[in-house]
CSV table of C-alpha atoms and ligand atoms in Angstrom, one decimal:
chain,number,residue,atom,x,y,z
C,286,UNK,CA,81.0,81.7,-1.0
C,287,UNK,CA,78.1,79.5,0.0
C,288,UNK,CA,76.0,81.0,2.8
C,289,UNK,CA,75.7,79.0,6.0
C,290,UNK,CA,71.9,79.3,5.5
C,291,UNK,CA,71.9,77.6,2.1
C,292,UNK,CA,69.8,74.5,2.0
C,293,UNK,CA,68.3,75.3,5.5
C,294,UNK,CA,64.6,75.1,6.0
C,295,UNK,CA,63.1,78.4,7.3
C,296,UNK,CA,59.7,78.9,8.8
C,297,UNK,CA,58.7,82.6,8.7
C,298,UNK,CA,55.4,83.7,10.2
C,299,UNK,CA,53.8,86.9,9.0
C,300,UNK,CA,55.4,86.5,5.5
C,301,UNK,CA,52.5,88.6,4.1
C,302,UNK,CA,53.6,91.6,6.1
C,303,UNK,CA,56.2,94.2,5.2
C,304,UNK,CA,59.0,92.9,7.4
C,305,UNK,CA,58.2,89.2,6.9
C,306,UNK,CA,58.2,89.6,3.1
C,307,UNK,CA,61.6,91.3,3.2
C,308,UNK,CA,63.1,88.6,5.4
C,309,UNK,CA,61.7,85.9,3.2
C,310,UNK,CA,63.3,87.4,0.1
C,311,UNK,CA,66.7,87.8,1.8
C,312,UNK,CA,66.5,84.2,3.1
C,313,UNK,CA,65.8,83.0,-0.4
C,314,UNK,CA,68.9,85.0,-1.6
C,315,UNK,CA,70.9,83.1,1.0
C,316,UNK,CA,69.6,79.8,-0.4
C,317,UNK,CA,67.1,78.7,2.3
C,318,UNK,CA,63.9,76.8,1.5
C,319,UNK,CA,60.9,78.5,2.9
C,320,UNK,CA,57.6,77.8,4.7
C,321,UNK,CA,55.8,81.1,4.5
C,322,UNK,CA,52.7,81.8,6.7
C,323,UNK,CA,50.1,84.4,6.5
C,324,UNK,CA,46.9,85.4,8.4
C,325,UNK,CA,44.5,87.0,6.0
C,326,UNK,CA,46.6,88.2,3.0
C,327,UNK,CA,47.5,85.3,0.8
C,328,UNK,CA,48.5,87.5,-2.2
C,329,UNK,CA,51.2,89.3,-0.2
C,330,UNK,CA,52.8,86.1,0.9
C,331,UNK,CA,52.6,84.7,-2.6
C,332,UNK,CA,54.7,87.7,-3.8
C,333,UNK,CA,57.5,86.6,-1.5
C,334,UNK,CA,57.0,83.0,-2.6
C,335,UNK,CA,57.2,83.9,-6.3
C,336,UNK,CA,60.5,85.7,-5.7
C,337,UNK,CA,61.9,82.8,-3.8
C,338,UNK,CA,60.8,80.2,-6.4
C,339,UNK,CA,62.4,82.4,-9.1
C,340,UNK,CA,65.7,81.9,-7.1
C,341,UNK,CA,65.2,78.2,-7.3
C,342,UNK,CA,64.0,77.7,-3.7
C,343,UNK,CA,61.4,75.2,-2.5
C,344,UNK,CA,58.5,77.2,-1.0
C,345,UNK,CA,55.3,76.4,0.6
C,346,UNK,CA,52.7,79.1,1.5
C,347,UNK,CA,50.2,78.3,4.2
C,348,UNK,CA,47.4,80.1,6.1
C,349,UNK,CA,47.5,80.0,9.8
C,350,UNK,CA,45.6,82.0,12.4
C,351,UNK,CA,48.2,82.3,15.1
C,352,UNK,CA,45.7,83.2,17.7
C,353,UNK,CA,44.7,79.5,17.6
C,354,UNK,CA,47.0,77.6,19.9
C,355,UNK,CA,46.7,74.5,17.6
C,356,UNK,CA,48.2,76.4,14.7
C,357,UNK,CA,52.0,76.3,15.6
C,358,UNK,CA,52.1,72.5,15.9
C,359,UNK,CA,50.2,72.1,12.6
C,360,UNK,CA,52.6,74.5,10.9
C,361,UNK,CA,55.8,72.9,12.1
C,362,UNK,CA,54.4,69.5,11.1
C,363,UNK,CA,53.5,70.7,7.6
C,364,UNK,CA,56.9,72.3,7.1
C,365,UNK,CA,58.6,69.1,8.2
C,366,UNK,CA,56.4,66.9,6.0
C,367,UNK,CA,56.8,69.1,2.9
C,368,UNK,CA,60.3,70.6,3.2
C,369,UNK,CA,62.1,68.8,6.1
C,370,UNK,CA,62.7,69.7,9.7
C,371,UNK,CA,62.8,73.4,10.5
C,372,UNK,CA,66.3,74.8,10.9
C,373,UNK,CA,65.4,78.5,11.1
C,374,UNK,CA,62.4,79.9,12.9
C,375,UNK,CA,61.6,83.5,12.3
C,376,UNK,CA,58.6,84.3,14.6
C,377,UNK,CA,57.6,87.6,13.0
C,378,UNK,CA,53.8,87.7,12.8
C,379,UNK,CA,52.4,90.3,15.1
C,380,UNK,CA,49.3,92.3,15.8
C,381,UNK,CA,49.2,95.9,17.1
C,382,UNK,CA,45.8,97.1,18.4
C,383,UNK,CA,46.4,100.7,19.3
C,384,UNK,CA,44.7,101.5,22.6
C,385,UNK,CA,45.3,103.6,25.7
C,386,UNK,CA,45.8,101.5,28.8
C,387,UNK,CA,42.3,102.4,30.1
C,388,UNK,CA,40.6,101.0,27.0
C,389,UNK,CA,42.4,97.6,26.8
C,390,UNK,CA,39.8,95.0,27.7
C,391,UNK,CA,40.5,91.4,28.4
C,392,UNK,CA,39.6,90.4,24.9
C,393,UNK,CA,42.1,92.7,23.3
C,394,UNK,CA,44.8,91.8,25.9
C,395,UNK,CA,44.3,88.1,25.3
C,396,UNK,CA,44.2,88.5,21.5
C,397,UNK,CA,47.5,90.4,21.5
C,398,UNK,CA,49.3,88.0,23.8
C,399,UNK,CA,48.0,85.0,21.8
C,400,UNK,CA,49.6,86.1,18.5
C,401,UNK,CA,52.6,88.1,19.8
C,402,UNK,CA,53.8,85.8,22.6
C,403,UNK,CA,52.0,82.5,22.9
C,404,UNK,CA,52.4,81.6,19.3
C,405,UNK,CA,56.1,82.3,19.2
C,406,UNK,CA,56.5,80.2,22.4
C,407,UNK,CA,54.5,77.3,21.0
C,408,UNK,CA,56.5,77.5,17.7
C,409,UNK,CA,59.8,77.5,19.6
C,410,UNK,CA,58.7,74.6,21.7
C,411,UNK,CA,57.8,72.6,18.6
C,412,UNK,CA,61.0,73.3,16.6
C,413,UNK,CA,63.5,72.9,19.4
C,414,UNK,CA,63.5,69.1,19.8
C,415,UNK,CA,64.6,68.4,16.1
C,416,UNK,CA,67.0,71.4,16.2
C,417,UNK,CA,68.7,69.9,19.3
C,418,UNK,CA,68.7,66.5,17.8
C,419,UNK,CA,70.4,67.8,14.6
C,420,UNK,CA,72.7,70.1,16.6
C,421,UNK,CA,71.7,73.2,14.5
C,422,UNK,CA,69.0,75.7,14.9
C,423,UNK,CA,68.2,79.4,14.8
C,424,UNK,CA,65.3,81.0,16.5
C,425,UNK,CA,64.7,84.7,15.9
C,426,UNK,CA,61.8,86.6,17.6
C,427,UNK,CA,60.8,89.9,16.0
C,428,UNK,CA,60.0,91.9,19.1
C,429,UNK,CA,59.9,95.7,19.2
C,430,UNK,CA,61.6,98.7,20.9
C,431,UNK,CA,58.2,99.0,22.7
C,432,UNK,CA,59.4,96.1,24.8
C,433,UNK,CA,62.1,98.4,26.2
C,434,UNK,CA,60.4,101.8,26.2
C,435,UNK,CA,56.7,101.0,26.5
C,436,UNK,CA,56.2,102.3,23.0
C,437,UNK,CA,53.1,103.9,21.5
C,438,UNK,CA,50.8,101.0,20.6
C,439,UNK,CA,49.7,100.0,24.1
C,440,UNK,CA,50.4,98.1,27.3
C,441,UNK,CA,49.3,94.8,25.9
C,442,UNK,CA,51.7,95.2,22.9
C,443,UNK,CA,54.6,96.3,25.0
C,444,UNK,CA,54.1,93.4,27.4
C,445,UNK,CA,53.8,90.9,24.7
C,446,UNK,CA,57.0,92.0,23.1
C,447,UNK,CA,58.9,92.2,26.4
C,448,UNK,CA,57.6,88.6,27.1
C,449,UNK,CA,59.6,87.5,24.0
C,450,UNK,CA,62.8,88.8,25.6
C,451,UNK,CA,62.1,86.8,28.8
C,452,UNK,CA,61.3,83.7,26.8
C,453,UNK,CA,64.6,84.2,24.8
C,454,UNK,CA,66.6,84.6,28.0
C,455,UNK,CA,65.2,81.4,29.4
C,456,UNK,CA,65.7,79.3,26.4
C,457,UNK,CA,69.0,80.5,24.9
C,458,UNK,CA,71.4,79.3,27.6
C,459,UNK,CA,69.6,75.9,27.8
C,460,UNK,CA,70.1,75.1,24.1
C,461,UNK,CA,73.3,77.0,23.2
C,462,UNK,CA,75.6,73.9,23.6
C,463,UNK,CA,73.3,72.1,21.2
C,464,UNK,CA,74.1,74.5,18.4
C,465,UNK,CA,70.9,76.4,18.7
C,466,UNK,CA,70.8,80.2,19.0
C,467,UNK,CA,67.9,82.2,20.2
C,468,UNK,CA,67.8,86.0,19.7
C,469,UNK,CA,65.4,88.9,19.4
C,470,UNK,CA,65.4,91.7,16.8
C,471,UNK,CA,63.6,94.8,18.1
C,472,UNK,CA,62.8,97.3,15.4
C,473,UNK,CA,61.0,100.7,15.7
C,474,UNK,CA,59.1,102.7,13.1
C,475,UNK,CA,59.5,100.6,10.0
C,476,UNK,CA,57.6,101.9,7.0
C,477,UNK,CA,55.9,100.1,4.1
C,478,UNK,CA,54.2,97.7,6.6
C,479,UNK,CA,50.5,97.4,7.3
C,480,UNK,CA,51.4,98.1,11.0
C,481,UNK,CA,53.1,101.4,10.1
C,482,UNK,CA,52.2,102.2,6.5
C,483,UNK,CA,54.1,105.4,6.3
C,484,UNK,CA,55.8,106.3,3.1
C,485,UNK,CA,59.6,105.9,3.4
C,486,UNK,CA,60.3,109.3,1.9
C,487,UNK,CA,57.5,111.5,3.3
C,488,UNK,CA,56.3,109.6,6.4
C,489,UNK,CA,56.4,111.7,9.5
C,490,UNK,CA,57.5,109.7,12.6
C,491,UNK,CA,55.5,110.1,15.8
C,492,UNK,CA,58.8,110.7,17.7
C,493,UNK,CA,62.1,112.2,16.5
C,494,UNK,CA,64.5,109.6,14.9
C,495,UNK,CA,68.2,110.6,15.0
C,496,UNK,CA,68.9,109.3,11.5
C,497,UNK,CA,66.1,111.6,10.2
C,498,UNK,CA,63.8,109.0,8.6
C,499,UNK,CA,61.7,105.9,9.2
C,500,UNK,CA,63.2,102.5,8.6
C,501,UNK,CA,62.9,100.2,5.6
C,502,UNK,CA,61.8,96.5,5.8
C,503,UNK,CA,64.9,95.5,3.9
C,504,UNK,CA,67.1,97.1,6.6
C,505,UNK,CA,65.3,94.9,9.2
C,506,UNK,CA,65.8,91.9,6.9
C,507,UNK,CA,69.6,92.6,6.6
C,508,UNK,CA,69.9,92.6,10.4
C,509,UNK,CA,67.8,89.4,10.6
C,510,UNK,CA,70.1,87.6,8.2
C,511,UNK,CA,73.2,88.7,10.0
C,512,UNK,CA,71.7,87.4,13.3
C,513,UNK,CA,70.6,84.1,11.6
C,514,UNK,CA,74.0,83.5,10.0
C,515,UNK,CA,76.0,84.0,13.2
C,516,UNK,CA,76.4,80.9,15.4
C,517,UNK,CA,78.2,82.8,18.2
C,518,UNK,CA,75.4,85.3,18.8
C,519,UNK,CA,72.8,84.1,21.2
C,520,UNK,CA,70.6,85.4,24.1
C,521,UNK,CA,70.7,88.9,22.6
C,522,UNK,CA,68.2,91.7,21.9
C,523,UNK,CA,69.3,93.9,19.0
C,524,UNK,CA,67.5,97.1,18.5
C,525,UNK,CA,67.1,98.6,15.0
C,526,UNK,CA,65.6,102.1,15.5
C,527,UNK,CA,67.5,104.8,13.7
C,528,UNK,CA,69.3,105.6,16.9
C,529,UNK,CA,66.2,106.3,19.1
C,530,UNK,CA,67.4,104.2,22.0
C,531,UNK,CA,71.0,104.6,23.2
C,532,UNK,CA,71.6,100.9,23.9
C,533,UNK,CA,72.2,97.5,22.2
S,229,NAP,N1,56.4,98.2,11.4
S,229,NAP,C1,57.0,98.6,12.6
S,229,NAP,O1,57.3,99.8,12.8
S,229,NAP,C2,57.4,97.6,13.6
S,229,NAP,C3,58.1,98.1,14.8
S,229,NAP,C4,58.4,97.2,15.8
S,229,NAP,C5,58.1,95.9,15.6
S,229,NAP,N2,57.4,95.4,14.6
S,229,NAP,C6,57.1,94.0,14.5
S,229,NAP,O2,57.5,93.5,13.3
S,229,NAP,C7,56.7,92.3,13.0
S,229,NAP,C8,56.2,92.4,11.5
S,229,NAP,O3,55.3,93.5,11.4
S,229,NAP,P1,55.2,94.4,10.1
S,229,NAP,O4,55.7,95.7,10.6
S,229,NAP,O5,55.7,93.7,8.9
S,229,NAP,O6,53.6,94.6,10.0
S,229,NAP,P2,52.5,94.0,9.0
S,229,NAP,O7,52.9,94.4,7.6
S,229,NAP,O8,51.2,94.4,9.6
S,229,NAP,O9,52.7,92.4,9.2
S,229,NAP,C9,52.2,91.7,10.2
S,229,NAP,C10,52.1,90.3,9.9
S,229,NAP,O10,51.6,89.5,11.0
S,229,NAP,C11,50.6,88.7,10.4
S,229,NAP,N3,49.5,88.4,11.4
S,229,NAP,C12,48.9,89.3,12.2
S,229,NAP,N4,48.0,88.7,13.0
S,229,NAP,C13,48.0,87.4,12.7
S,229,NAP,C14,47.3,86.2,13.1
S,229,NAP,N5,46.3,86.3,14.0
S,229,NAP,N6,47.6,85.0,12.6
S,229,NAP,C15,48.6,84.9,11.6
S,229,NAP,N7,49.3,86.0,11.2
S,229,NAP,C16,49.0,87.2,11.7
S,229,NAP,C17,50.0,89.4,9.3
S,229,NAP,O11,49.3,88.5,8.4
S,229,NAP,P3,48.1,88.9,7.4
S,229,NAP,O12,48.5,90.3,6.9
S,229,NAP,O13,48.2,87.9,6.3
S,229,NAP,O14,46.8,88.9,8.1
S,229,NAP,C18,51.3,90.0,8.6
S,229,NAP,O15,51.9,89.0,7.8
S,229,NAP,C19,55.5,92.3,14.0
S,229,NAP,O16,55.8,91.3,15.0
S,229,NAP,C20,55.6,93.7,14.6
S,229,NAP,O17,55.1,93.7,15.9
S,229,NAP,C21,57.0,96.3,13.6
């Protein structure tokens, strides 16, 4: 059966990271065309692009420093020019500057908020008009269990991820009748990423995980695809954390 995501244009930020690469590969399997963005690591994004091209997908790979508020508009414009209007936005890029609350200076606070919250907001604001016009759209924010628990990275990180949930709750009901869903996927402790580079087999989690191991990027990608396929799911935070948090 053809996937409901086949032929859609997806913009995935942070496609050079562990989770972004996995989502890009799974979206290519679903038949979506891809605009993949990276910050500093072009080669990693190109790996995902090579896979998608081998599946016959149209792919562009582009650098974007998402701490620059001009970047989201430029990205959405480039994707539209080269692939067509964005149908699926996966706002996945994120930064995690591990610091105790006493040590978070304004520079670190602003840098974290810029990438983790302001950029997803500006991207959503840019893609929504054409999604509404075309009566189809999917916005997925990759947040974190830290938004719900406080987490271990820092106050700035937890606040930035919690901000995504507020943003989602505001937008989702306002665009639902236009065929646009807005959801958040909140993972915890996913290995084989630059953010948490632990080995999947031997990595020791900083807190106990009921399933007994850290998560895999492809498990996050599987959940992302299920959320993107589903037109009846909106305004939701789904946690994916090996059972750490007894909710959602
Ligand atoms: N791994 C976990 O345990 C975990 C848990 C909860 C939530 N998350 C969230 O999952 C998402 C993906 O992270 P990951 O685990 O895959 O980590 P990762 O491997 O470190 O990937 C992070 C991605 O974000 C990009 N990025 C960072 N700063 C950027 C900037 N200023 N401009 C543009 N792109 C930027 C990186 O690009 P370059 O590498 O090209 O610079 C990379 O593609 C993040 O939002 C993260 O907060 C991860």
